[in-house]
Coordinates of C-alpha atoms and ligand atoms in Angstrom, one line a residue:
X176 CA 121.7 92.2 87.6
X177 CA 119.8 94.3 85.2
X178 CA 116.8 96.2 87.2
X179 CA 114.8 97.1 84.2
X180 CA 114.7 93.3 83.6
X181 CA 113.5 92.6 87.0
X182 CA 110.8 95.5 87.1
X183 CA 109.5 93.7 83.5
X184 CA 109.4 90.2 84.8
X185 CA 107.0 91.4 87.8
X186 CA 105.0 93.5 85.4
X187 CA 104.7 90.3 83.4
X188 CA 103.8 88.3 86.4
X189 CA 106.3 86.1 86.7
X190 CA 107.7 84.7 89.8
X191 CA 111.7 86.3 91.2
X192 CA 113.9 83.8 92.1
X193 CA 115.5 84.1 95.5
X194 CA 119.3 86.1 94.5
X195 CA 116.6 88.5 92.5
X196 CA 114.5 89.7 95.4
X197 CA 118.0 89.5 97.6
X198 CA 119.7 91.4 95.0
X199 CA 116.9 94.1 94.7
X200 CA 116.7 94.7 98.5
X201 CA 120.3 94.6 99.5
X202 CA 120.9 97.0 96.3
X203 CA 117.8 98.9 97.2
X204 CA 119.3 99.9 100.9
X205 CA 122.4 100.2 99.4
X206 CA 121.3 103.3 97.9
X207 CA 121.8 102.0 94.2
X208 CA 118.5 101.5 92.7
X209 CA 116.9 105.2 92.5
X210 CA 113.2 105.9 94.2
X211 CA 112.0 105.6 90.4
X212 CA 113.0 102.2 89.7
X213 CA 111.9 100.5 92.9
X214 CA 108.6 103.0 92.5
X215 CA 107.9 100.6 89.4
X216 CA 108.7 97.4 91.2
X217 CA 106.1 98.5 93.3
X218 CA 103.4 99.2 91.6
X219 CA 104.1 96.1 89.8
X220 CA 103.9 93.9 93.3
X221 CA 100.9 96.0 93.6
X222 CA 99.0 94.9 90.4
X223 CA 100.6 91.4 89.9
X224 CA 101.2 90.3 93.5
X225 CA 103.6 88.0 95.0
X226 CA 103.6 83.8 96.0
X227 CA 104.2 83.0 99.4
X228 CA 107.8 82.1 98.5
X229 CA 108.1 85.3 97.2
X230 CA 106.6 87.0 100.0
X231 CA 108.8 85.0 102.8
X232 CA 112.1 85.4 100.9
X233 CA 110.9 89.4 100.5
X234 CA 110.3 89.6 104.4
X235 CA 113.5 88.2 104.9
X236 CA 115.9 90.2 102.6
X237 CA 114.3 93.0 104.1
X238 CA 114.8 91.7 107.8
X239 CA 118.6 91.3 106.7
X240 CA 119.0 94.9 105.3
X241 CA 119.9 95.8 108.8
X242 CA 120.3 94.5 112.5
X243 CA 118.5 91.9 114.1
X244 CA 118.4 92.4 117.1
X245 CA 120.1 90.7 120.5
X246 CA 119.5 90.1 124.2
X247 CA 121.5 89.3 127.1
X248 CA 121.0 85.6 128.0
X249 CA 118.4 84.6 130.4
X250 CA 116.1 88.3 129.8
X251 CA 112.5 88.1 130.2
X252 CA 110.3 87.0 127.1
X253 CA 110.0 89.4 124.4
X254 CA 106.4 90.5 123.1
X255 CA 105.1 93.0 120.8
X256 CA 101.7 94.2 119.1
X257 CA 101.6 95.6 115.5
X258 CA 98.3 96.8 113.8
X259 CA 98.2 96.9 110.3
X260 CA 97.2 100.7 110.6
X261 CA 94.0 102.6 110.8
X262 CA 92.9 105.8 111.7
X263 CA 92.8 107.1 115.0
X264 CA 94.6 103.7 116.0
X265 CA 96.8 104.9 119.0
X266 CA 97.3 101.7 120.6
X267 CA 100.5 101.1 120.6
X268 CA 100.7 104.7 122.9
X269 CA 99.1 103.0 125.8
X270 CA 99.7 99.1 125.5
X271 CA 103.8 99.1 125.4
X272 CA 103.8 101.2 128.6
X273 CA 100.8 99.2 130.1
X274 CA 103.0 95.6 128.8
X275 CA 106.3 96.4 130.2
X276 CA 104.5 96.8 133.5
X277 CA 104.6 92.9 133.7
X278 CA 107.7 90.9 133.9
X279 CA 108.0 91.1 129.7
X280 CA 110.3 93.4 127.2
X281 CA 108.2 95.3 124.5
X282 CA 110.5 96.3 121.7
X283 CA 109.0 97.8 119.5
X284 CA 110.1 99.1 115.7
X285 CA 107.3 101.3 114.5
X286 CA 106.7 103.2 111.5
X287 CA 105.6 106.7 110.4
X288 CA 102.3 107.4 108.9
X289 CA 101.9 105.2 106.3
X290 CA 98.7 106.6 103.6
X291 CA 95.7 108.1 105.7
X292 CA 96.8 105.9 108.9
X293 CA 98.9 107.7 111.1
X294 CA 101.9 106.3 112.3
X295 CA 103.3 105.5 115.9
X296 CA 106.6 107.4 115.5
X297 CA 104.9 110.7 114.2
X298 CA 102.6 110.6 117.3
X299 CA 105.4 110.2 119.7
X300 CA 107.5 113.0 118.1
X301 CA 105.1 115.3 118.6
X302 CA 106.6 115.2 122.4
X303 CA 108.9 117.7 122.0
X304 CA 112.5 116.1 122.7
X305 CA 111.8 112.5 122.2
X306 CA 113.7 110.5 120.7
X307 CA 112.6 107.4 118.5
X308 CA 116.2 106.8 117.0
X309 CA 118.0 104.4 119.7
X310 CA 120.9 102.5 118.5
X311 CA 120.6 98.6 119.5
X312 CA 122.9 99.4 122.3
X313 CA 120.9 102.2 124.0
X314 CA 118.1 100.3 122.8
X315 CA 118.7 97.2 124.9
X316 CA 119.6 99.3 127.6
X317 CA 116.3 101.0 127.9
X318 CA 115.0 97.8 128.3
X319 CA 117.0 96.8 130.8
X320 CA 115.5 100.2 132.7
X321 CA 111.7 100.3 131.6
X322 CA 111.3 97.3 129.8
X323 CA 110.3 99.0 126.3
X324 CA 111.2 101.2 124.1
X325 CA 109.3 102.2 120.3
X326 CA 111.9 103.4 118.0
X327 CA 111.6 103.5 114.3
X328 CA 113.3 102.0 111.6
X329 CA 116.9 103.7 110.4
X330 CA 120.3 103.5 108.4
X331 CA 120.8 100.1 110.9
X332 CA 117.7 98.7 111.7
X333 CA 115.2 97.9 109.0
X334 CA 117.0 100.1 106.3
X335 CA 114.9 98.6 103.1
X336 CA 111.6 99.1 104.9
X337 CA 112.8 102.6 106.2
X338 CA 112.9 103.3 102.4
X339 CA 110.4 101.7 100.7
X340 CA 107.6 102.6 103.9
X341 CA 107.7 106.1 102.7
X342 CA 108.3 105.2 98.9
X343 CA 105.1 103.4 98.9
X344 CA 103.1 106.1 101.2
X345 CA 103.3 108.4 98.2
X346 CA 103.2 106.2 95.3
X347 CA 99.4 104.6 95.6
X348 CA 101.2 101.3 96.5
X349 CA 100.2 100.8 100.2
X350 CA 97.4 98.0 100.6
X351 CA 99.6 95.8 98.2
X352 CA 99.0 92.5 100.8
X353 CA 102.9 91.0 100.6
X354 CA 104.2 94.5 100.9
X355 CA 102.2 95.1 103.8
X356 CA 103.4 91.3 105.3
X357 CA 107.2 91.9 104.4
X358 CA 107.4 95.6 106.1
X359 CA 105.4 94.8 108.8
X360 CA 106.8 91.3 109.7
X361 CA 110.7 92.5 108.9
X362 CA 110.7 94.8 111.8
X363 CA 108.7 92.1 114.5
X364 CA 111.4 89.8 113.0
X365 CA 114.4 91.8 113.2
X366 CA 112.9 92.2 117.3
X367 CA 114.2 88.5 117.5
X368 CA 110.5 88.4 119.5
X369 CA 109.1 85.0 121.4
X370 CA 105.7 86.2 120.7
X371 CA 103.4 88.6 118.6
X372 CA 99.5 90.2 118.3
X373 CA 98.9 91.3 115.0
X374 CA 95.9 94.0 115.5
X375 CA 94.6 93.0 111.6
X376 CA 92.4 96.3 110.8
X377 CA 89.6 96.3 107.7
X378 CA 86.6 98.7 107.1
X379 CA 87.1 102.3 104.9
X380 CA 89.8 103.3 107.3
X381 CA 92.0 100.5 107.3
X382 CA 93.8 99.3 104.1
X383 CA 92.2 96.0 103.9
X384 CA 88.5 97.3 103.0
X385 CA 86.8 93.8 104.0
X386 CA 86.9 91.3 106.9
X387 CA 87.8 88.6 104.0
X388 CA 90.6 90.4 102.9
X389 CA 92.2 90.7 106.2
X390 CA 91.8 87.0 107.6
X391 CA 94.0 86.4 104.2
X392 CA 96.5 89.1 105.3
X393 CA 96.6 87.8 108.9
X394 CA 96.9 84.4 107.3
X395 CA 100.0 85.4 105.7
X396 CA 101.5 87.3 108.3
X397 CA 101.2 84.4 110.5
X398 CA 102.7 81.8 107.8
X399 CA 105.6 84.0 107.6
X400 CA 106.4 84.7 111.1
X401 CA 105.9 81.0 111.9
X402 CA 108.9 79.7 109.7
X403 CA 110.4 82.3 112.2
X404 CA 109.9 80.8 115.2
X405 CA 107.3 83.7 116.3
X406 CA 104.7 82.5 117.9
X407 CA 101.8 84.9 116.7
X408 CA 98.2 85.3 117.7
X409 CA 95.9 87.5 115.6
X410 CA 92.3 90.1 116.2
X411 CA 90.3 91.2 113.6
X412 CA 89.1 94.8 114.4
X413 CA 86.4 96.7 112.3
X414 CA 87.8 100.2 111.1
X415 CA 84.9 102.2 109.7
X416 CA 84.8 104.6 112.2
X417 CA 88.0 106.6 113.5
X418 CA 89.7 105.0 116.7
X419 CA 88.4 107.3 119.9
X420 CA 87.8 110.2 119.5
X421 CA 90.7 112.1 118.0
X422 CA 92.9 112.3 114.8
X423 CA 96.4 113.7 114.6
X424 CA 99.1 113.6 115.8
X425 CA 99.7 115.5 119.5
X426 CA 95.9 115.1 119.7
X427 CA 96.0 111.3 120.3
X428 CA 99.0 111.3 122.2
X429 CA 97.2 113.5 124.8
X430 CA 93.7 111.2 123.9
X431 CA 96.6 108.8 125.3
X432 CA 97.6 110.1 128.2
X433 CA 93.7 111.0 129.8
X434 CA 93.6 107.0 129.0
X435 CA 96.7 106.0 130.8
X436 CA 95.4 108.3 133.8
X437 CA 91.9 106.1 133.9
X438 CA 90.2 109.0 131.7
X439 CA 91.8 111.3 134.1
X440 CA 90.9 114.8 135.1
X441 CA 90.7 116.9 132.3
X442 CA 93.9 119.2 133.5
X443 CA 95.9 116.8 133.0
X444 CA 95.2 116.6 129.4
X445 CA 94.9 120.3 129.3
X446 CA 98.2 120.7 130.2
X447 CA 99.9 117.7 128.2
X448 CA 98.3 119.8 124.8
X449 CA 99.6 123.1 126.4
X450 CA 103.1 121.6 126.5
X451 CA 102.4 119.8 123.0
X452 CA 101.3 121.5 120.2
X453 CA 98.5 123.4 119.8
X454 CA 97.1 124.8 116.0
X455 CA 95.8 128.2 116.0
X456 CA 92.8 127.5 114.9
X457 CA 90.4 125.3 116.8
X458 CA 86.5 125.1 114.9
X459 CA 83.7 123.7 116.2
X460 CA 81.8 121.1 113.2
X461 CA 78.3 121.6 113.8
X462 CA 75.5 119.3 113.8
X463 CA 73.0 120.2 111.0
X464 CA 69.9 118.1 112.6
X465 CA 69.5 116.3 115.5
X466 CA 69.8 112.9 115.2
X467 CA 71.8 109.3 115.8
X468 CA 75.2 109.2 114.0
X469 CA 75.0 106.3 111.6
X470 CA 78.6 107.1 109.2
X471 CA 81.5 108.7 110.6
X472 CA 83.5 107.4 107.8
X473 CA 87.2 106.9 108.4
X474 CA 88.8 106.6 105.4
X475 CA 87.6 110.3 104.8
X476 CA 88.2 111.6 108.2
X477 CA 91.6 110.3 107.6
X478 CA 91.8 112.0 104.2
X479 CA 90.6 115.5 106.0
X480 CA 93.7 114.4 109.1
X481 CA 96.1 114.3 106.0
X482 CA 94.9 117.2 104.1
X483 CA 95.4 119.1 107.2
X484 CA 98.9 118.8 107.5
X485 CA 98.8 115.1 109.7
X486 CA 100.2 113.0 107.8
X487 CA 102.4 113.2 103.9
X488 CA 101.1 114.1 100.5
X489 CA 105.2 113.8 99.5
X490 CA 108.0 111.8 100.5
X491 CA 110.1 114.6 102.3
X492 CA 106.8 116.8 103.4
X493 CA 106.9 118.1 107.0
X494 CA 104.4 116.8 109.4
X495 CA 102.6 119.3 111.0
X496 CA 101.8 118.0 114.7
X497 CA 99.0 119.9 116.0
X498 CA 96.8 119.6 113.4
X499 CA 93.9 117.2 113.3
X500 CA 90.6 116.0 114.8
X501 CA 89.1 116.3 118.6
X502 CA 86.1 115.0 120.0
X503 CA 84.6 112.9 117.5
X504 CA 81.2 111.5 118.3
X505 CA 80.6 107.6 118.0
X506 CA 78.5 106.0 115.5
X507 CA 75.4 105.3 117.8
X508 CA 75.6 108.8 119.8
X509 CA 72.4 111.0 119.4
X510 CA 73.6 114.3 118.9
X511 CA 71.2 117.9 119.2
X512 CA 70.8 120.0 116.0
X513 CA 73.5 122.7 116.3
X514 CA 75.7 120.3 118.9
X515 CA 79.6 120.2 117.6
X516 CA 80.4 116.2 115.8
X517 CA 83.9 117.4 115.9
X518 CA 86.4 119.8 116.7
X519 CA 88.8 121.0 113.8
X520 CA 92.1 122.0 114.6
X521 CA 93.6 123.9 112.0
X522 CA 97.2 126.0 110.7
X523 CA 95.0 128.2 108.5
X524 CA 91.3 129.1 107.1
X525 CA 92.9 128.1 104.0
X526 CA 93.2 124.2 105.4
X527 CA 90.0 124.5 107.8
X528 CA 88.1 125.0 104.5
X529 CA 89.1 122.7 102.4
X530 CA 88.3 119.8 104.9
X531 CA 84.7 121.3 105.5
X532 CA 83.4 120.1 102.7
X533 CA 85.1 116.4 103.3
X534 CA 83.6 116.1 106.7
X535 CA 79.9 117.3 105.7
X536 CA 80.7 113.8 103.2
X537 CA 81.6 111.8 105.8
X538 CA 79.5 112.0 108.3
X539 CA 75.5 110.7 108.7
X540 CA 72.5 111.7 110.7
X541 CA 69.6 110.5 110.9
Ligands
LIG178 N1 102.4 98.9 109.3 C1 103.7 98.7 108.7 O1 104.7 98.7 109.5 N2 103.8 98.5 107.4 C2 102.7 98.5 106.6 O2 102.9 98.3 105.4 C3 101.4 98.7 107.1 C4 101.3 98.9 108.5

């Protein structure tokens, strides 16, 4: 097939036929259409959109690109969670473990950070020595021990949204709604799950900036995973304000671990930040009035997170673990002239002042 064709009939609007989208996955995992090519495609999904034909087929090429995955016969039920991203959303840190206490498997395929949401698999490698990258042998095989494992996409499983995930985080084409569904519903479906919660995020952190928006998004998740067999339940969650109190990577994980312990003595998450990463520079954001918080605006907090070195600004940029945000206070918290909002933690003065002014922008006090 002729990609340059297939880039101008999406640019044009028009519908691909089922070999087309095949044909541009299978091709795309392959390794023979470049970055630039399926960049276009992109952007092109992005501005034109995609039916619900188009967006099932999509999901499916992409679930096909790789593994789906098996079970032994007669293993417990299989159930996963999967937010559409946000910032400061760690959930996924606390409810697998909390999940596979019961009588249930939790596998989980996660992604990276994805735009100014950070992403599961960055979290969790800022444990030094895990792993995330389990064939489906040793996959299976942890849950046969614990009963869950989070692993991220690779060469096997998921290949096409491997790619096109971090394609897409530094093209401008993340909140395109069916690329959302197909990444997103591709992995849950390559999990060969019996049931999933779609955590559906909207608000100025989330991509979906409106409730509206992300009843349609949750809509189409749920058509799509339906024709699967999935049976999926969905939660809309505001996102205008970051998740808890912290932003970045070995920052939630230990925001994660005082949560696991019951908000647990502050030692404890001392020591898991000691062990972690820790950035050398650690500044206090204060206060310039006393007052309630009324904006603590995510979408920039997440901007400042990224800017920092938490998350990509290019495809093959290093993430920098220890960097990010501590302590935030809570829309609704009354805070004394002078008291810290936030805690900055930074590689350099370099970085620590070119979030400064972000954060006087996001933040209101009156
Ligand atoms: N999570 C995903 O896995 N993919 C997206 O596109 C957005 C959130």
């Amino acid at each position: 097939m002729h990609i340059p064709s297939l880039i101008e009939k999406k640019r044009d609007g028009r519908e691909l036929s089922t070999e087309e989208i095949e044909f541009l996955i299978s091709a795309y995992a392959d390794g023979e259409i470049p970055d630039y090519q399926m960049s276009a495609w992109a952007m092109a999904v992005f501005f034109r959109g995609m039916t619900a034909r188009e967006t099932q087929e999509l999901t499916g090429a992409m679930m096909r690109s790789g593994w789906v995955l098996q079970y032994p016969k007669d293993s417990p039920p299989k159930i996963d969670k999967h937010s559409t991203g946000g910032v400061g959303d760690k959930v996924s840190l606390v409810l697998a473990p909390l999940l596979a206490c019961d009588k249930v498997w939790v596998p989980m395929i996660s992604g990276r950070g994805l735009g100014i949401t950070g992403g599961t698999l960055d979290k969790l490698e800022s444990i030094p020595g895990f792993n995330v990258n389990l064939d489906d042998r040793r996959a299976v095989a942890q849950l046969e021990s614990i009963g869950v494992f989070i692993i991220g996409q690779s060469a096997d499983l998921c290949p096409a949204d491997k790619k096109l995930y971090a394609l897409r985080d530094v093209t401008g084409t993340v909140s395109s709604q069916p690329l959302i569904v197909a990444s997103i519903m591709s992995k849950k479906l390559a999990e060969s799950l019996d049931r999933l919660v779609l955590d559906v995020k909207f608000g100025s952190g989330a991509f979906m900036k409106t409730r509206a928006e992300a009843k349609k998004l949750a809509a189409a998740m749920t058509a799509v995973g339906k024709r699967m067999g999935v049976k999926i339940s969905h939660l809309l969650t505001p996102m205008d304000e970051p998740l808890g109190r912290t932003v970045g990577n070995a920052l939630e994980v230990a925001e994660c671990v005082e949560v696991l312990h019951g908000r647990g003595p502050q030692d404890v998450t001392n020591l898991v930040l000691e062990a972690i990463n820790r950035a050398p520079i650690v500044h206090p954001f204060f206060a310039p009035l006393s007052g309630t918080v009324r904006k603590m605006d995510a979408e920039i907090i997440g901007r400042a997170s990224v800017l920092l070195g938490a998350g990509r600004q290019r495809a093959n940029d290093a993430i920098d673990f220890a960097v990010g945000l501590s302590q935030i206070k809570k829309i609704g918290e009354y805070v004394k002239a002078h008291e810290p909002l936030l805690f900055v933690h930074a590689r350099s003065d370099h970085t620590l002042a070119a979030v400064l002014p972000l954060l006087e922008s996001a933040i209101v006090i009156e």
